[in-house]
JSON list of C-alpha atoms in Angstrom, two decimals:
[
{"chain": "A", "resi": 30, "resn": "UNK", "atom": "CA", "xyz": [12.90, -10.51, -15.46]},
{"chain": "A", "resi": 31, "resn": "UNK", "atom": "CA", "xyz": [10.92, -7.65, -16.74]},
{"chain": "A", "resi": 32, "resn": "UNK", "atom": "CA", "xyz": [14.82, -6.46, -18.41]},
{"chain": "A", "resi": 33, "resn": "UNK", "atom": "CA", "xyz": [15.19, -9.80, -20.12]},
{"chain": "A", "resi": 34, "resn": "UNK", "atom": "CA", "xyz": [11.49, -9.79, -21.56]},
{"chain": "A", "resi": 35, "resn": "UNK", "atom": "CA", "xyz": [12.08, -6.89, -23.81]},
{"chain": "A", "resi": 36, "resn": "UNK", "atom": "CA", "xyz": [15.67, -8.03, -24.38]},
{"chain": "A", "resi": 37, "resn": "UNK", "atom": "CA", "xyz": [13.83, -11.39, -26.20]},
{"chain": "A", "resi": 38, "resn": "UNK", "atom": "CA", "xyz": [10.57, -8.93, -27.54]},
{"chain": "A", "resi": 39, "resn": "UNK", "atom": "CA", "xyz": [13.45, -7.61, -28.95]},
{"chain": "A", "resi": 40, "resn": "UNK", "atom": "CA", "xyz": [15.03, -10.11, -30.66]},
{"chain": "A", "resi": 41, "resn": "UNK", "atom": "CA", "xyz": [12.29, -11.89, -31.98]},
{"chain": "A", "resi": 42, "resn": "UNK", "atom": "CA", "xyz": [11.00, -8.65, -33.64]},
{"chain": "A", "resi": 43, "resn": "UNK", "atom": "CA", "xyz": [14.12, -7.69, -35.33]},
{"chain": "A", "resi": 44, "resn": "UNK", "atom": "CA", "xyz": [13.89, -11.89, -36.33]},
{"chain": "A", "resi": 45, "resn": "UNK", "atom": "CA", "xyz": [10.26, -11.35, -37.66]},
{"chain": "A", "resi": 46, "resn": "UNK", "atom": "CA", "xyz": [11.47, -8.01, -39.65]},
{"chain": "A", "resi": 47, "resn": "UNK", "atom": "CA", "xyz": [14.22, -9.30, -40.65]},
{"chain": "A", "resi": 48, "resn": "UNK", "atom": "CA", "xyz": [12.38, -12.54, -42.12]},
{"chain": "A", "resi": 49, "resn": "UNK", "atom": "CA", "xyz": [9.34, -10.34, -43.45]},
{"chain": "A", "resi": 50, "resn": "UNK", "atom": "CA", "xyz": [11.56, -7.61, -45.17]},
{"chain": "A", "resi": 51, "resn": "UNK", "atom": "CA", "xyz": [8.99, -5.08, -42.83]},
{"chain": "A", "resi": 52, "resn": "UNK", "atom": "CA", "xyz": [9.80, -1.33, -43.04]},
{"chain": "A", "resi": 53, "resn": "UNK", "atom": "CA", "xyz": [12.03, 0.23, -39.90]},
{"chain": "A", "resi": 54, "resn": "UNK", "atom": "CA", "xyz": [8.73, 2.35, -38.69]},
{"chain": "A", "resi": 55, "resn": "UNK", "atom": "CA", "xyz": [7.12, -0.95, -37.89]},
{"chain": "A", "resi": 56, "resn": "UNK", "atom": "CA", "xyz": [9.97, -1.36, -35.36]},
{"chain": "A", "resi": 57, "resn": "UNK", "atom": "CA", "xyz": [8.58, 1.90, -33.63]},
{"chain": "A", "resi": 58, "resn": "UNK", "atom": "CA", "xyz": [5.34, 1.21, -33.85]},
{"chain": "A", "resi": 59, "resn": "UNK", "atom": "CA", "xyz": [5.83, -2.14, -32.27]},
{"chain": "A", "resi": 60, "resn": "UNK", "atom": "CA", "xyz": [8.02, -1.11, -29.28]},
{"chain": "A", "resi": 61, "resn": "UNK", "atom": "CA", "xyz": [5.62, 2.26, -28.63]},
{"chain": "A", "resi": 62, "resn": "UNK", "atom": "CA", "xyz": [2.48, -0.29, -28.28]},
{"chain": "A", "resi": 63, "resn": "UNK", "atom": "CA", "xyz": [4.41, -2.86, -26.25]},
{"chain": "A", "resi": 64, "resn": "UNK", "atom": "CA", "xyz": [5.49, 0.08, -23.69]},
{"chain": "A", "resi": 65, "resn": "UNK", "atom": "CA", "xyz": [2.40, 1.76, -23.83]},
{"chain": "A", "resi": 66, "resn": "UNK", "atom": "CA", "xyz": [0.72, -1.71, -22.73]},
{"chain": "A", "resi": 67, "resn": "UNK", "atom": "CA", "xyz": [3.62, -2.36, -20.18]},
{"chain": "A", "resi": 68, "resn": "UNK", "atom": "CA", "xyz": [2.37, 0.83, -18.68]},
{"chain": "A", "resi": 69, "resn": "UNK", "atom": "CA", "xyz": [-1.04, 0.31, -18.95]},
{"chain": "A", "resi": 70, "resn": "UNK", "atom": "CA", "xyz": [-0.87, -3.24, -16.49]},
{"chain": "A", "resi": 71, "resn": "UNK", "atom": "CA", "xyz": [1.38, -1.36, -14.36]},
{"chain": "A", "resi": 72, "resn": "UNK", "atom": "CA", "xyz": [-0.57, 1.90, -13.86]},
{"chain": "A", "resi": 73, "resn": "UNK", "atom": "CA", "xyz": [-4.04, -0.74, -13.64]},
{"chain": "A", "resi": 74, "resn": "UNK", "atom": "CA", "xyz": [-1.77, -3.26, -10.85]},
{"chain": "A", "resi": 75, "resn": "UNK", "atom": "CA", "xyz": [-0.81, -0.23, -8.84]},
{"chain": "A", "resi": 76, "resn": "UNK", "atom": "CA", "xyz": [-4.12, 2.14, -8.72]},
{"chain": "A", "resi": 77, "resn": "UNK", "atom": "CA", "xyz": [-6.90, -0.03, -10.38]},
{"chain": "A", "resi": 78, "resn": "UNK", "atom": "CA", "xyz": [-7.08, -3.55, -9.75]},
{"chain": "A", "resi": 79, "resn": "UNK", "atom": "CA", "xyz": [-8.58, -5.36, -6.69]},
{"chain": "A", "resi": 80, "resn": "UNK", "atom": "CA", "xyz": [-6.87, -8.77, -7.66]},
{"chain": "A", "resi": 81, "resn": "UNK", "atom": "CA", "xyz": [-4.94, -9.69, -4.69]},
{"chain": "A", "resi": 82, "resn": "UNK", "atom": "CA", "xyz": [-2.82, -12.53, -6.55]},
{"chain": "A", "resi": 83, "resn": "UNK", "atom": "CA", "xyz": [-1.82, -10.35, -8.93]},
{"chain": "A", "resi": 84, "resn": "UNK", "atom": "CA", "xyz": [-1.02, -7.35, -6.21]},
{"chain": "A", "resi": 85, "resn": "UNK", "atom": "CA", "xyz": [0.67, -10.16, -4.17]},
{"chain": "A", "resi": 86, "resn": "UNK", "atom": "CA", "xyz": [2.67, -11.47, -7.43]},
{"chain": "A", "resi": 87, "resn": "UNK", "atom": "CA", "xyz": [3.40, -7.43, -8.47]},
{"chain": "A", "resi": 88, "resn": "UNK", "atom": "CA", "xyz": [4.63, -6.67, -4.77]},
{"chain": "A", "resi": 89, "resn": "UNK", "atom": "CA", "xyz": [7.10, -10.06, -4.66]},
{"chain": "A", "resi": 90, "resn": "UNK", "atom": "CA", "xyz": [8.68, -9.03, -7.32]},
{"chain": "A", "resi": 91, "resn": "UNK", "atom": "CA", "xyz": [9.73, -5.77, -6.82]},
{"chain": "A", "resi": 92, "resn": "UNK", "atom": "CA", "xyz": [10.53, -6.38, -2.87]},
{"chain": "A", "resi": 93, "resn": "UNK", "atom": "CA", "xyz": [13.84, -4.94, -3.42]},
{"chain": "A", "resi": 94, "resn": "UNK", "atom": "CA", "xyz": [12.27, -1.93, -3.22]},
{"chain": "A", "resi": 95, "resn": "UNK", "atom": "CA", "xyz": [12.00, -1.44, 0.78]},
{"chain": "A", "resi": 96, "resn": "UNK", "atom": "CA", "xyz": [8.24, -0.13, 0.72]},
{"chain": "A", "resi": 97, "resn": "UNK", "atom": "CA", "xyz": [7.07, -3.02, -1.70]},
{"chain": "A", "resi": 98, "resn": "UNK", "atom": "CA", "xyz": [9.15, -5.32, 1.03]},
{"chain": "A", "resi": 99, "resn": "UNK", "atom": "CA", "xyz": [7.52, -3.94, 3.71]},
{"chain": "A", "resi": 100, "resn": "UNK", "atom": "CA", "xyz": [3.97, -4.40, 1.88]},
{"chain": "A", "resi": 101, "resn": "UNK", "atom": "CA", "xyz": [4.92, -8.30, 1.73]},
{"chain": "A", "resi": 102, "resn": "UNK", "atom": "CA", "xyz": [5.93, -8.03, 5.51]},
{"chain": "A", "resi": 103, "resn": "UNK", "atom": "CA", "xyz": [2.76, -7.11, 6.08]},
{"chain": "A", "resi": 104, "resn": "UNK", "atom": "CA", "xyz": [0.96, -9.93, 4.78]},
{"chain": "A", "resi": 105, "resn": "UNK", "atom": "CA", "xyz": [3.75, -12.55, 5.57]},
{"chain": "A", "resi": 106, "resn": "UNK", "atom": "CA", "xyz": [5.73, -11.63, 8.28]},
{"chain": "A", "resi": 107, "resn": "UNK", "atom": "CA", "xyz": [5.76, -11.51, 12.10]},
{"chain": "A", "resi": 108, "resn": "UNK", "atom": "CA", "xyz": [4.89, -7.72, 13.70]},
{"chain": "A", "resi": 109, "resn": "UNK", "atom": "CA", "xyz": [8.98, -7.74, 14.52]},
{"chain": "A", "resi": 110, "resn": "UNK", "atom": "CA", "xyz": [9.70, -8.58, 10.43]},
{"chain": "A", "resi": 111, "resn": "UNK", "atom": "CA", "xyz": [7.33, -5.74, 10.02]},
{"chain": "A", "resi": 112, "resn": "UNK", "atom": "CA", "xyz": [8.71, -3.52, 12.41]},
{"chain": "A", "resi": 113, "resn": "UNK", "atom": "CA", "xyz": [12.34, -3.71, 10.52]},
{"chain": "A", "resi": 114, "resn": "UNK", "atom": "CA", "xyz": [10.65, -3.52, 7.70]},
{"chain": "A", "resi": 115, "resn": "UNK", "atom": "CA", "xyz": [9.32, -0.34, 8.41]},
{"chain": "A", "resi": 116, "resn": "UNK", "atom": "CA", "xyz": [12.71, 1.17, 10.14]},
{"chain": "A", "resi": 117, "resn": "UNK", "atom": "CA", "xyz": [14.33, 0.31, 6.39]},
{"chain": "A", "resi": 118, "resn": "UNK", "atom": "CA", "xyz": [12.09, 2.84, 4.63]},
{"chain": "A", "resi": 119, "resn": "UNK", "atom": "CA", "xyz": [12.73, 5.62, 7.39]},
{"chain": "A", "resi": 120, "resn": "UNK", "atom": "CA", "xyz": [16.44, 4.85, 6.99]},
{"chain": "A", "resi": 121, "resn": "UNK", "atom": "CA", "xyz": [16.65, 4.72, 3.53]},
{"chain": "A", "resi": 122, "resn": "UNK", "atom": "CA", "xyz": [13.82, 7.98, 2.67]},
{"chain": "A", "resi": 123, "resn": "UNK", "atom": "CA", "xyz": [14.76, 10.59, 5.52]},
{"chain": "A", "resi": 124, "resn": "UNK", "atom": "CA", "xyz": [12.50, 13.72, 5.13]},
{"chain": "A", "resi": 125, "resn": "UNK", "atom": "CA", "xyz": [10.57, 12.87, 2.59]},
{"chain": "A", "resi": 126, "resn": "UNK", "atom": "CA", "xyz": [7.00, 11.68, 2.86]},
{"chain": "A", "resi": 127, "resn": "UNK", "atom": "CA", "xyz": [7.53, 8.37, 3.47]},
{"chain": "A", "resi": 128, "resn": "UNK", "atom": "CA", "xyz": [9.39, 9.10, 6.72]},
{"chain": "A", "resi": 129, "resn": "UNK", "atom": "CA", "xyz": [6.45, 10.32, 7.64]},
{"chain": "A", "resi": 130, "resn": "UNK", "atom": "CA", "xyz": [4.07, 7.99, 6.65]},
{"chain": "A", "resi": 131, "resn": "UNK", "atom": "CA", "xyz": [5.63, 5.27, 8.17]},
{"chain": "A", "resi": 132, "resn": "UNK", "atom": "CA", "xyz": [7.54, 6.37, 10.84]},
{"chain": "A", "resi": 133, "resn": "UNK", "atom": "CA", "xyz": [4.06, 7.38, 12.14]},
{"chain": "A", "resi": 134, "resn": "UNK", "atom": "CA", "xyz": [3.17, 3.91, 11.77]},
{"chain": "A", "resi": 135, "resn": "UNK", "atom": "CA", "xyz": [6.00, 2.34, 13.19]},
{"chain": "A", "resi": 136, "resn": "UNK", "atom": "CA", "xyz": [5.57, 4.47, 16.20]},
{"chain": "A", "resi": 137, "resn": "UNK", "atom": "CA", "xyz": [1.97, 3.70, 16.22]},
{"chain": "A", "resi": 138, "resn": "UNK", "atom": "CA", "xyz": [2.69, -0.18, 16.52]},
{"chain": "A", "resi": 139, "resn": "UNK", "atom": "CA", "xyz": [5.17, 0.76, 19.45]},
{"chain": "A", "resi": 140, "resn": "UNK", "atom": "CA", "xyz": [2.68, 2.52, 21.30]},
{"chain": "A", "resi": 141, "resn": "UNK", "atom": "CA", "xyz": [4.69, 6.10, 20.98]},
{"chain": "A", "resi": 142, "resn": "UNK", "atom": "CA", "xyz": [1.30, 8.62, 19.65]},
{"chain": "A", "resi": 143, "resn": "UNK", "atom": "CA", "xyz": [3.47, 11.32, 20.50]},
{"chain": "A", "resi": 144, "resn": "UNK", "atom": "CA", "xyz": [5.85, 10.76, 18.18]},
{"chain": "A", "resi": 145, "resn": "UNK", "atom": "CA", "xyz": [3.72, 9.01, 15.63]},
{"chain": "A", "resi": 146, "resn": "UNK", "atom": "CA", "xyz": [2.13, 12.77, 15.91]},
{"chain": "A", "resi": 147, "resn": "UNK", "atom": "CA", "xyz": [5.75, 14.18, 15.13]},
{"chain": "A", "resi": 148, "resn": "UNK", "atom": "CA", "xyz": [6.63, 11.97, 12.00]},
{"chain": "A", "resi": 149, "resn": "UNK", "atom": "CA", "xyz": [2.86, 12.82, 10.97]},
{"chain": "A", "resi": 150, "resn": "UNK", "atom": "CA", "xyz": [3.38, 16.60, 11.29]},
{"chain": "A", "resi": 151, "resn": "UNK", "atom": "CA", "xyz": [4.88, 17.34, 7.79]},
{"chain": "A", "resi": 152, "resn": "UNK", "atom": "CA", "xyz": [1.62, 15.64, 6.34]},
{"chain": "A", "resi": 153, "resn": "UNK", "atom": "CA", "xyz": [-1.33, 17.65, 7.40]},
{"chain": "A", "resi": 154, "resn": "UNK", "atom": "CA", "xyz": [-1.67, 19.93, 5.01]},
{"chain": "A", "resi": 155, "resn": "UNK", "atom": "CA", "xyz": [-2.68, 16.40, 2.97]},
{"chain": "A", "resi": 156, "resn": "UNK", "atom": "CA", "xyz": [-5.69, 14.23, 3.14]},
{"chain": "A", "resi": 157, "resn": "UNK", "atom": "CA", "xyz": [-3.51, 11.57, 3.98]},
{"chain": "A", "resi": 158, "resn": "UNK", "atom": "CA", "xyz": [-2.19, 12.81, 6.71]},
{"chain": "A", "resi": 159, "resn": "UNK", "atom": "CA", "xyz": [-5.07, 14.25, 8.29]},
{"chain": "A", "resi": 160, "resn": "UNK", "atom": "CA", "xyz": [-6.55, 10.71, 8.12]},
{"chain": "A", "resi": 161, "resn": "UNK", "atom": "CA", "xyz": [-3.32, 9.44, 9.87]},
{"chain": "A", "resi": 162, "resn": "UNK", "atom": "CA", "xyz": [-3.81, 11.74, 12.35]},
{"chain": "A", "resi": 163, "resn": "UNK", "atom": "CA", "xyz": [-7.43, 10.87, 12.99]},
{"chain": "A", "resi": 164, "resn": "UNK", "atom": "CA", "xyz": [-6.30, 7.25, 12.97]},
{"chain": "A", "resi": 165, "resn": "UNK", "atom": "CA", "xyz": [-3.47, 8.33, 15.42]},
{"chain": "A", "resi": 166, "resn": "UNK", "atom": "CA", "xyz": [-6.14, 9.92, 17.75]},
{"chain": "A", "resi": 167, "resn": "UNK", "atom": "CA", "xyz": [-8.28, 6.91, 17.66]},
{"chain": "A", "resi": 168, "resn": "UNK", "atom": "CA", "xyz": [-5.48, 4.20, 18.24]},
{"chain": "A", "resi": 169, "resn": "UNK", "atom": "CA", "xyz": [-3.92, 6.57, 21.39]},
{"chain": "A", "resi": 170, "resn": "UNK", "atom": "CA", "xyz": [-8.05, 6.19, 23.36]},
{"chain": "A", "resi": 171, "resn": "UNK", "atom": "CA", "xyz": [-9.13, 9.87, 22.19]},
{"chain": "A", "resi": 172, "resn": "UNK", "atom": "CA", "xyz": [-12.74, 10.88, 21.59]},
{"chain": "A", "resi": 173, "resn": "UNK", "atom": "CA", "xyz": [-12.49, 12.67, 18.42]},
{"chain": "A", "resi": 174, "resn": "UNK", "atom": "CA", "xyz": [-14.98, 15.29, 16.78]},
{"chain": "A", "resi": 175, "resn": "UNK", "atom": "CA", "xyz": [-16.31, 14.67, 13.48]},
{"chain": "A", "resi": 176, "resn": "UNK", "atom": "CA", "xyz": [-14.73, 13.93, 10.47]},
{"chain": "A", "resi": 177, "resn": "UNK", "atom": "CA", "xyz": [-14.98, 15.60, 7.51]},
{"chain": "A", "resi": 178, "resn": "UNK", "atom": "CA", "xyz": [-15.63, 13.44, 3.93]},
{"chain": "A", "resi": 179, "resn": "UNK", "atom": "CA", "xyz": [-12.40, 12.47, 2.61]},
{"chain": "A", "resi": 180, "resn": "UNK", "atom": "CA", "xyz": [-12.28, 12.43, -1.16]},
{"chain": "A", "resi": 181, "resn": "UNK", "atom": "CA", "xyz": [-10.89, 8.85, -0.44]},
{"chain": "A", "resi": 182, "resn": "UNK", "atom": "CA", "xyz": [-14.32, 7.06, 1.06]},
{"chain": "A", "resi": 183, "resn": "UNK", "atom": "CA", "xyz": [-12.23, 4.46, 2.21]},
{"chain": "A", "resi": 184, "resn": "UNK", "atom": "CA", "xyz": [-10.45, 6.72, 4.55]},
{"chain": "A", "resi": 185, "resn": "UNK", "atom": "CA", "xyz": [-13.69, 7.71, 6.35]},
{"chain": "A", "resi": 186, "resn": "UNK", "atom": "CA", "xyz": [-14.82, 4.10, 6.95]},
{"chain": "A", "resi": 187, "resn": "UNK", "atom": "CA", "xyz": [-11.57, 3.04, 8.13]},
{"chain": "A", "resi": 188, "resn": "UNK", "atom": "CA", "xyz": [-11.29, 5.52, 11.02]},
{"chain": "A", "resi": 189, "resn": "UNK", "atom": "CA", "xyz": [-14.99, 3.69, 11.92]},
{"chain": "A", "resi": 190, "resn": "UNK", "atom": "CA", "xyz": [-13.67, 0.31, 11.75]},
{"chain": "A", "resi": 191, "resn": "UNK", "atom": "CA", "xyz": [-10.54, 1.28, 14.07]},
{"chain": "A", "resi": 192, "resn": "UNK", "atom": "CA", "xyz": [-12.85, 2.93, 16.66]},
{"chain": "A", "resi": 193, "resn": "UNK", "atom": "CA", "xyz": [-14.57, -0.40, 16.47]},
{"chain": "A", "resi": 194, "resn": "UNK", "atom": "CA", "xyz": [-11.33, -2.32, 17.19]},
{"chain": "A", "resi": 195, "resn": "UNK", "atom": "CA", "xyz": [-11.31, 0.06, 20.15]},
{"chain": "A", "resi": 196, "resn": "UNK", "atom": "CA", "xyz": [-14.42, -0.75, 21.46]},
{"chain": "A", "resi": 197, "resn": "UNK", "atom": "CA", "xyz": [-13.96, -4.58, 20.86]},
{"chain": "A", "resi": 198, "resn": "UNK", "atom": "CA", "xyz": [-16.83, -4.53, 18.46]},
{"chain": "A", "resi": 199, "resn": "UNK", "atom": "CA", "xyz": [-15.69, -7.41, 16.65]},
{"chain": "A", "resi": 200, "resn": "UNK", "atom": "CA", "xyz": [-18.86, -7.54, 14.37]},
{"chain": "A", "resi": 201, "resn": "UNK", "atom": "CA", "xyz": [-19.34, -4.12, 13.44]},
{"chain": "A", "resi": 202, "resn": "UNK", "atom": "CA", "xyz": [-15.21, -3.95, 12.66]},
{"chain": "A", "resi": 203, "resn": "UNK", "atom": "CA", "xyz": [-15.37, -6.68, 10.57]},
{"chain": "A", "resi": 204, "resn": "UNK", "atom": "CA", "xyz": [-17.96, -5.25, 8.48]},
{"chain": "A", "resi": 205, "resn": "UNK", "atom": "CA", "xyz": [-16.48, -1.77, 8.53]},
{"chain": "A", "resi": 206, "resn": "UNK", "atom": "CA", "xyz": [-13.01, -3.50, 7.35]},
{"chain": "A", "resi": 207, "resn": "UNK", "atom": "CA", "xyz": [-14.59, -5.30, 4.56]},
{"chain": "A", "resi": 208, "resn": "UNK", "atom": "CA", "xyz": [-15.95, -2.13, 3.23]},
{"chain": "A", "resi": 209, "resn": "UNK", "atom": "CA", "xyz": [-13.28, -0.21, 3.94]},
{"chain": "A", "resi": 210, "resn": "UNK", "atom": "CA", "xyz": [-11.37, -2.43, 2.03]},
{"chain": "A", "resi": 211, "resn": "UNK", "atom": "CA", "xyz": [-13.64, -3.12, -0.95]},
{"chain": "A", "resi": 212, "resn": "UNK", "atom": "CA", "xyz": [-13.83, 0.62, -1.47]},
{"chain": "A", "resi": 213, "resn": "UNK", "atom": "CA", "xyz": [-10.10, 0.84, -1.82]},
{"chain": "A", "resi": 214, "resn": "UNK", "atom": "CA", "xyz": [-8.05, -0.19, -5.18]},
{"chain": "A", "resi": 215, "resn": "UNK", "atom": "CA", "xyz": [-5.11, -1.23, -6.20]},
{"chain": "A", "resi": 216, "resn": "UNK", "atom": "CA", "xyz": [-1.80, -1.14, -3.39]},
{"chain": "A", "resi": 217, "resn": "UNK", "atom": "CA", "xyz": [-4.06, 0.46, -1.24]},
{"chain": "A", "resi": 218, "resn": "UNK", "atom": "CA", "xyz": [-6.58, -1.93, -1.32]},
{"chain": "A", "resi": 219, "resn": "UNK", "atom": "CA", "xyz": [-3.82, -4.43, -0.53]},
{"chain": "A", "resi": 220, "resn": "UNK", "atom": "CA", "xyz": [-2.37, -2.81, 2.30]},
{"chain": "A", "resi": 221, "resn": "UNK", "atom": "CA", "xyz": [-6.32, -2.28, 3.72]},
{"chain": "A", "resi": 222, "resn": "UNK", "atom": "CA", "xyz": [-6.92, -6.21, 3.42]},
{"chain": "A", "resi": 223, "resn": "UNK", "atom": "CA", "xyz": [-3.85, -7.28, 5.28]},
{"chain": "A", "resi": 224, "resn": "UNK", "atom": "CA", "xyz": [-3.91, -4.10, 7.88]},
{"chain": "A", "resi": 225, "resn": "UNK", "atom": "CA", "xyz": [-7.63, -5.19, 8.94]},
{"chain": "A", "resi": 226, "resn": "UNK", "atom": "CA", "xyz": [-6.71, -8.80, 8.91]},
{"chain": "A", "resi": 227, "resn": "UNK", "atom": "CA", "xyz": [-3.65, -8.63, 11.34]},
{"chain": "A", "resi": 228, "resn": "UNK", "atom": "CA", "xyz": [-5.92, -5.98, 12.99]},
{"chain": "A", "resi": 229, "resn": "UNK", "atom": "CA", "xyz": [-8.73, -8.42, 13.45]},
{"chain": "A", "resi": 230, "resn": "UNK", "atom": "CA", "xyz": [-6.32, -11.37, 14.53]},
{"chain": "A", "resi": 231, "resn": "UNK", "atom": "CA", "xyz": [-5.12, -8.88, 17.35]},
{"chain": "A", "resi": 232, "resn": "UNK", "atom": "CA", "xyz": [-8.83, -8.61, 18.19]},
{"chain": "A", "resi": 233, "resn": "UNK", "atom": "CA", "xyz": [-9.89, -11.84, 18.14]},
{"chain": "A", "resi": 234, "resn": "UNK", "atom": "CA", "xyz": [-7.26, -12.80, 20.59]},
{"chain": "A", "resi": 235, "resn": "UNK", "atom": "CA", "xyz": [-8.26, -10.44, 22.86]},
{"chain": "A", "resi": 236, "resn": "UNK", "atom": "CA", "xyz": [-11.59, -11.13, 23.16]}
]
C-alpha cells in the first residue's frame, strides 16, 4: 500500500509539472520532503508516539514481518497463537538478538528459567538484557538484590509491577503497570500495555 502511494505521488506530480511547465529540481525537492516526512511518521510511530490506534494500525500492517506479527499476537491472540508466534522469530533470526530476546520469553511463558537464562546470556552486557534477567529472576520466585537505575525508567518500574504479580498485589501491580507503561513510548509502550494487561487477566483469575 505504502509502494502504490508513491507510485500515484508520483504520477500526479509529474501531471502537476507537466501541466505547470515547473523546473526538474522541483521534482527533487518534492520527493526529498515527501520521504523526509515518510520518515519522520515512521521514526515518531515506532519510538515516539503513545497512540495505541495508530501503533495497532502501524503493527497490522506490517505483520508480515514475524516480530510485528507477534506484537499483534500479543494483543489479539490466545497464549498458544503467541507462543508460535514467538517460535517464528527464533526460527527465522537464529543468533542474533532477537533469538535472544524472545526465546527468553518464550521459555519464560513455558516455565523453563533455565533456559530463558540461556537464550538471555548473549544480552547482558546490554541494559536490556540485564532487565530480562531481573525479570527472569523475579518470574522463576527469586529474592533479588537491588536494582540499579536503568536509563529506561520504565524498565525499573516494571520489574516492581512483576514482583507485585508475584505477590498477588493486584492493586499495587496495577498501578505499577500503568506507570510502567505510561513511561514507555512508541512499540515499547505497546508491547508494555498489552504485556501488563494479559499479565493482569492471569492475575485476576487467580485471585
Amino acid at each position: 500500500m505504502k509502494f502504490l502511494g508513491y507510485i500515484i505521488f508520483g504520477i500526479v506530480l509529474g501531471v502537476l509539472v507537466g501541466i505547470l511547465e515547473l523546473p526538474s529540481y522541483v521534482i527533487g525537492v518534492a520527493v526529498v520532503i515527501a520521504l523526509v516526512i515518510s520518515l519522520g511518521n515512521l521514526l515518531y510511530t515506532t519510538m515516539y508516539t503513545q497512540n495505541l490506534k495508530k501503533l495497532e494500525k502501524f503493527i497490522k500492517s506490517n505483520n508480515k514481518n514475524p516480530v510485528y506479527y507477534s506484537l499483534q499476537m500479543l494483543a489479539e491472540g490466545t497464549d498458544d497463537q503467541f507462543r508460535e508466534s514467538l517460535e517464528s522469530i527464533i526460527k527465522k533470526y537464529k543468533n542474533t538478538k532477537y533469538e535472544a530476546t524472545y526465546g527468553a520469553l518464550l521459555a519464560m511463558m513455558n516455565g523453563d528459567y533455565e533456559l530463558a537464562h540461556r537464550y538471555n546470556e548473549p544480552q547482558l552486557h546490554k541494559e536490556v538484557g540485564q532487565y530480562t534477567n531481573y525479570i527472569i529472576d523475579v518470574m522463576a520466585g527469586k529474592e533479588i538484590g537491588d536494582v540499579p537505575a536503568f536509563k529506561e525508567s520504565w524498565m525499573n518500574t516494571s520489574i516492581e509491577a512483576h514482583q507485585a504479580a508475584m505477590r498477588q498485589d493486584l492493586l499495587a501491580f496495577e498501578g505499577l503497570a500503568n506507570q510502567a507503561t505510561n513511561q514507555a513510548k512508541g512499540i515499547q509502550y505497546y508491547g508494555n500495555y498489552y504485556t501488563f494487561k494479559r499479565m493482569k487477566e492471569s492475575l485476576s483469575e487467580s485471585l
